[in-house]
Each structure stands twice: as structure tokens, then as C-alpha cells.
XYZ file of C-alpha atoms in Angstrom:
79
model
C -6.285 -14.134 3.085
C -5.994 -10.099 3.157
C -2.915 -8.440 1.865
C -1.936 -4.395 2.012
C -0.492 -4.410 -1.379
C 0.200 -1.605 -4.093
C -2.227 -0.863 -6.514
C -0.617 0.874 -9.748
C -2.636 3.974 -11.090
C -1.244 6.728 -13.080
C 0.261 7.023 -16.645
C 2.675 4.919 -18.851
C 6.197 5.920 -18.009
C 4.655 7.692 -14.391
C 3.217 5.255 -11.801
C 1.531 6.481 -8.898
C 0.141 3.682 -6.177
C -2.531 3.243 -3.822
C -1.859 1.508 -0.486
C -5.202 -1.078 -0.632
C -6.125 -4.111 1.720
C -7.485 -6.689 -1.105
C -8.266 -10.438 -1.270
C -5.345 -12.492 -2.100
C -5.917 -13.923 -5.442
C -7.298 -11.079 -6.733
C -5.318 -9.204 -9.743
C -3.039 -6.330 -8.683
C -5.705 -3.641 -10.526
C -8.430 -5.296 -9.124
C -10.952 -4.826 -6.763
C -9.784 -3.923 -2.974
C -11.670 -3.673 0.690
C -9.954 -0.195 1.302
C -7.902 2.420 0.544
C -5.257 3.294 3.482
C -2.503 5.635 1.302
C -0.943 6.199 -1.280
C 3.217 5.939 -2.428
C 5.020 8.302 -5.536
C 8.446 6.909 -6.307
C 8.775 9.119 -8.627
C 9.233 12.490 -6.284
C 12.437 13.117 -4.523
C 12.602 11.763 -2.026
C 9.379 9.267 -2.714
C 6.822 10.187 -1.182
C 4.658 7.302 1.087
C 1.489 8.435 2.970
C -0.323 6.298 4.529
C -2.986 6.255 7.470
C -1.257 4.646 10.227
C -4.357 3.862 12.492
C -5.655 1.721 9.377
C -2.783 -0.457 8.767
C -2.219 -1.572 12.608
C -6.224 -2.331 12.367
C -5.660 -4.511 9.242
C -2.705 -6.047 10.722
C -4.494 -7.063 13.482
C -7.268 -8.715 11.513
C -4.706 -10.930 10.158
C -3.496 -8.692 6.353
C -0.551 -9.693 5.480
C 1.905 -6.526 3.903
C 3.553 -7.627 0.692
C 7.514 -7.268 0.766
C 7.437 -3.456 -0.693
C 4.825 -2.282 1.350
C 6.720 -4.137 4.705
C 9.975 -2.477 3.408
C 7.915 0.958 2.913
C 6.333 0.528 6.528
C 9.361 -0.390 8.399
C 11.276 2.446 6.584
C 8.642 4.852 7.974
C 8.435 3.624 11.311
C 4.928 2.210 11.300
C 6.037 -1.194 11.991
């Protein structure tokens, strides 16, 4: 099953995250089908960009969102 998940990149003590559709089981640094945005919580206020067109596509082909990136949608307006 597909999930839109966060991806952690950045330095220790300063995350930065890419929005990516990946597989399921794989780990949360590993690989991914696509990149769709990216999310700073460290800005003020956090910064979430994301392509919207992309994320109703994966929807539709059945990706699941994982809780933070459903709460980070929703608060945007995207679903």
C-alpha cells in the first residue's frame, strides 16, 4: 500500500521534510515513488508546500496520508 508520508532531511537539531508517496514497509529515509513538497517546522509560522494537483492524484490511486501529513493537508485546505 502507498502512503504520503514525511521524509526527514536536514541537520541534527534542524529537520527539514519532504512530502514523498513511498511503499508502506519501507523505512522512513528510504526509498520513495515521488516527491510532492516539502514542510519546515522550524520557520514561523511552519512553512508546508506542497503540489496540490499531485496529492489528489495519489489519493485517488489509493495513498494513504499518514496522521501529520492528513493534519498538515486538512490545515491547508487541500483536503
Amino acid at each position: 500500500m502507498l502512503k504520503i508520508r514525511l521524509r526527514r532531511m536536514g541537520a541534527v537539531q534542524k529537520p527539514q521534510y519532504r512530502v514523498v508517496v513511498a511503499e508502506s514497509t519501507t523505512p522512513r529515509d528510504g526509498a520513495f515513488v515521488e516527491i510532492i513538497g516539502t514542510y519546515n517546522p522550524l520557520t514561523d509560522p511552519e512553512t508546508f508546500k506542497v503540489n496540490e494537483q499531485k496529492v489528489k492524484y495519489w489519493i485517488s490511486k489509493g495513498a494513504q496520508p499518514s496522521d501529520t501529513v492528513k493534519r498538515l493537508l486538512t490545515k491547508a485546505q487541500i483536503i
